[in-house]
Amino acid sequence: MKVLLSIKPEYAEKIFEGTKRFEFRKSVYRSKDVKTVVVYVTRPVGQIIGEFDVDEILCETPDELWALTSDHSGISKDFFDEYFMGRERSFALAVGDVRRYDSPLNPSELIANFTPPQSYMYIDDELGRPSTAQLALAF
């Protein structure tokens, strides 16, 4: 199973360049079957550009999470602190193998009434290919 995540352009680029090895989230998906994140890059890009494998999900206090991830966070400490302000728990997806698609995909052409997910959107996956009808042609 895969999830579609909305990621800002500057952070998506860092993930695919290999300089950002953790994607931070205030909450994460509940399914333990998710192994891959499909990356929707937010406006002004507005396209799906690739995917990455999730090596593990870290759940810690913000201070502990920063101590574990800061060397490969791809973000500033100030941004991190502001993002997790007031939170007792914070999450990071450890980025594994990344795959940038040869051509970016327009999600509106693949998913009827596409609205970028605020958090995440599940995508069914069988044998490495999404079985979700709207995305079947994309992969």
Short mmCIF file of C-alpha atoms in Angstrom, two decimals:
data_model
loop_
_atom_site.label_atom_id
_atom_site.label_comp_id
_atom_site.label_asym_id
_atom_site.label_seq_id
_atom_site.Cartn_x
_atom_site.Cartn_y
_atom_site.Cartn_z
CA MET A 1 0.00 0.00 0.00
CA LYS A 2 1.10 3.54 -0.73
CA VAL A 3 0.13 6.97 0.52
CA LEU A 4 0.09 10.23 -1.40
CA LEU A 5 1.64 13.09 0.59
CA SER A 6 1.57 16.79 -0.21
CA ILE A 7 5.09 18.21 0.10
CA LYS A 8 6.27 21.78 -0.56
CA PRO A 9 8.47 22.15 -3.67
CA GLU A 10 11.69 23.05 -1.83
CA TYR A 11 11.42 20.03 0.47
CA ALA A 12 10.43 17.62 -2.30
CA GLU A 13 13.53 18.64 -4.26
CA LYS A 14 15.74 18.04 -1.23
CA ILE A 15 14.23 14.56 -0.79
CA PHE A 16 15.00 13.61 -4.40
CA GLU A 17 18.48 15.17 -4.19
CA GLY A 18 19.17 13.08 -1.10
CA THR A 19 19.83 15.98 1.28
CA LYS A 20 16.53 15.62 3.18
CA ARG A 21 16.29 12.10 4.57
CA PHE A 22 13.37 12.68 6.93
CA GLU A 23 9.86 13.93 6.15
CA PHE A 24 8.32 15.45 9.27
CA ARG A 25 4.65 15.11 10.15
CA LYS A 26 2.40 16.11 13.03
CA SER A 27 0.49 12.87 12.50
CA VAL A 28 1.01 9.79 10.34
CA TYR A 29 -1.14 7.23 8.64
CA ARG A 30 -2.35 4.34 10.78
CA SER A 31 -1.85 1.47 8.33
CA LYS A 32 1.28 -0.57 8.97
CA ASP A 33 1.07 -1.84 5.37
CA VAL A 34 2.30 1.46 3.88
CA LYS A 35 5.78 1.00 2.46
CA THR A 36 5.89 3.78 -0.13
CA VAL A 37 5.08 7.50 -0.27
CA VAL A 38 3.97 9.01 -3.58
CA VAL A 39 5.04 12.67 -3.65
CA TYR A 40 2.57 15.34 -4.72
CA VAL A 41 4.43 18.65 -4.91
CA THR A 42 2.22 21.55 -3.84
CA ARG A 43 1.61 24.70 -5.85
CA PRO A 44 3.03 26.27 -7.88
CA VAL A 45 4.26 22.86 -9.15
CA GLY A 46 1.03 20.95 -8.53
CA GLN A 47 2.30 17.61 -9.85
CA ILE A 48 3.23 14.12 -8.70
CA ILE A 49 6.98 13.81 -9.30
CA GLY A 50 8.00 10.49 -7.79
CA GLU A 51 7.96 8.28 -4.74
CA PHE A 52 10.12 7.04 -1.90
CA ASP A 53 10.25 4.00 0.34
CA VAL A 54 9.70 4.47 4.06
CA ASP A 55 12.51 2.80 6.00
CA GLU A 56 10.92 3.50 9.38
CA ILE A 57 8.65 5.90 11.21
CA LEU A 58 10.10 7.72 14.19
CA CYS A 59 7.80 8.94 16.98
CA GLU A 60 9.46 11.02 19.67
CA THR A 61 9.15 14.24 21.59
CA PRO A 62 10.16 17.14 19.34
CA ASP A 63 13.49 17.59 21.17
CA GLU A 64 14.34 13.90 20.87
CA LEU A 65 13.26 13.79 17.22
CA TRP A 66 15.45 16.79 16.34
CA ALA A 67 18.43 15.17 18.09
CA LEU A 68 17.95 12.03 15.98
CA THR A 69 17.29 13.70 12.62
CA SER A 70 18.90 17.13 12.54
CA ASP A 71 21.91 16.13 10.41
CA HIS A 72 19.65 15.08 7.53
CA SER A 73 16.48 17.05 8.28
CA GLY A 74 16.66 19.39 5.28
CA ILE A 75 15.03 22.11 7.40
CA SER A 76 16.14 24.70 9.93
CA LYS A 77 15.79 24.23 13.68
CA ASP A 78 13.57 27.34 13.78
CA PHE A 79 11.21 25.86 11.18
CA PHE A 80 11.17 22.53 13.02
CA ASP A 81 10.41 24.20 16.36
CA GLU A 82 7.63 26.31 14.87
CA TYR A 83 6.10 23.31 13.08
CA PHE A 84 5.97 21.18 16.23
CA MET A 85 5.24 24.00 18.70
CA GLY A 86 2.99 22.78 21.52
CA ARG A 87 3.23 19.13 20.46
CA GLU A 88 4.20 16.35 22.83
CA ARG A 89 4.77 13.87 20.01
CA SER A 90 6.35 14.40 16.61
CA PHE A 91 6.88 12.05 13.68
CA ALA A 92 9.45 11.59 10.95
CA LEU A 93 9.32 9.26 7.98
CA ALA A 94 12.83 7.97 7.28
CA VAL A 95 13.31 8.27 3.52
CA GLY A 96 14.65 5.12 1.88
CA ASP A 97 15.09 4.59 -1.86
CA VAL A 98 13.74 7.44 -3.98
CA ARG A 99 12.38 7.18 -7.51
CA ARG A 100 11.74 10.32 -9.54
CA TYR A 101 9.34 9.70 -12.41
CA ASP A 102 10.60 10.33 -15.95
CA SER A 103 7.74 12.78 -16.42
CA PRO A 104 5.74 14.52 -13.69
CA LEU A 105 2.09 13.47 -13.48
CA ASN A 106 -0.85 15.84 -13.35
CA PRO A 107 -3.06 14.42 -10.57
CA SER A 108 -6.18 16.12 -11.97
CA GLU A 109 -5.84 13.99 -15.10
CA LEU A 110 -5.58 10.81 -13.00
CA ILE A 111 -7.94 11.38 -10.10
CA ALA A 112 -11.47 12.70 -10.59
CA ASN A 113 -12.07 15.87 -8.57
CA PHE A 114 -8.52 15.79 -7.20
CA THR A 115 -7.93 17.84 -4.09
CA PRO A 116 -4.41 17.79 -2.64
CA PRO A 117 -4.46 15.91 0.67
CA GLN A 118 -3.99 18.02 3.79
CA SER A 119 -2.33 15.07 5.45
CA TYR A 120 -2.29 11.95 3.27
CA MET A 121 -4.36 9.85 0.87
CA TYR A 122 -4.15 6.05 0.74
CA ILE A 123 -3.37 4.37 -2.57
CA ASP A 124 -3.90 0.61 -2.82
CA ASP A 125 -0.87 -1.32 -3.99
CA GLU A 126 -0.67 -4.82 -5.36
CA LEU A 127 2.54 -6.25 -6.78
CA GLY A 128 4.13 -2.82 -6.73
CA ARG A 129 1.38 -1.19 -8.77
CA PRO A 130 -1.52 0.85 -7.45
CA SER A 131 -4.85 -0.86 -7.96
CA THR A 132 -6.73 2.39 -7.43
CA ALA A 133 -8.52 2.83 -10.75
CA GLN A 134 -7.71 6.52 -11.11
CA LEU A 135 -3.97 5.96 -10.66
CA ALA A 136 -3.59 2.70 -12.55
CA LEU A 137 -2.41 4.44 -15.71
CA ALA A 138 0.11 6.62 -13.88
CA PHE A 139 2.47 3.87 -12.94
#
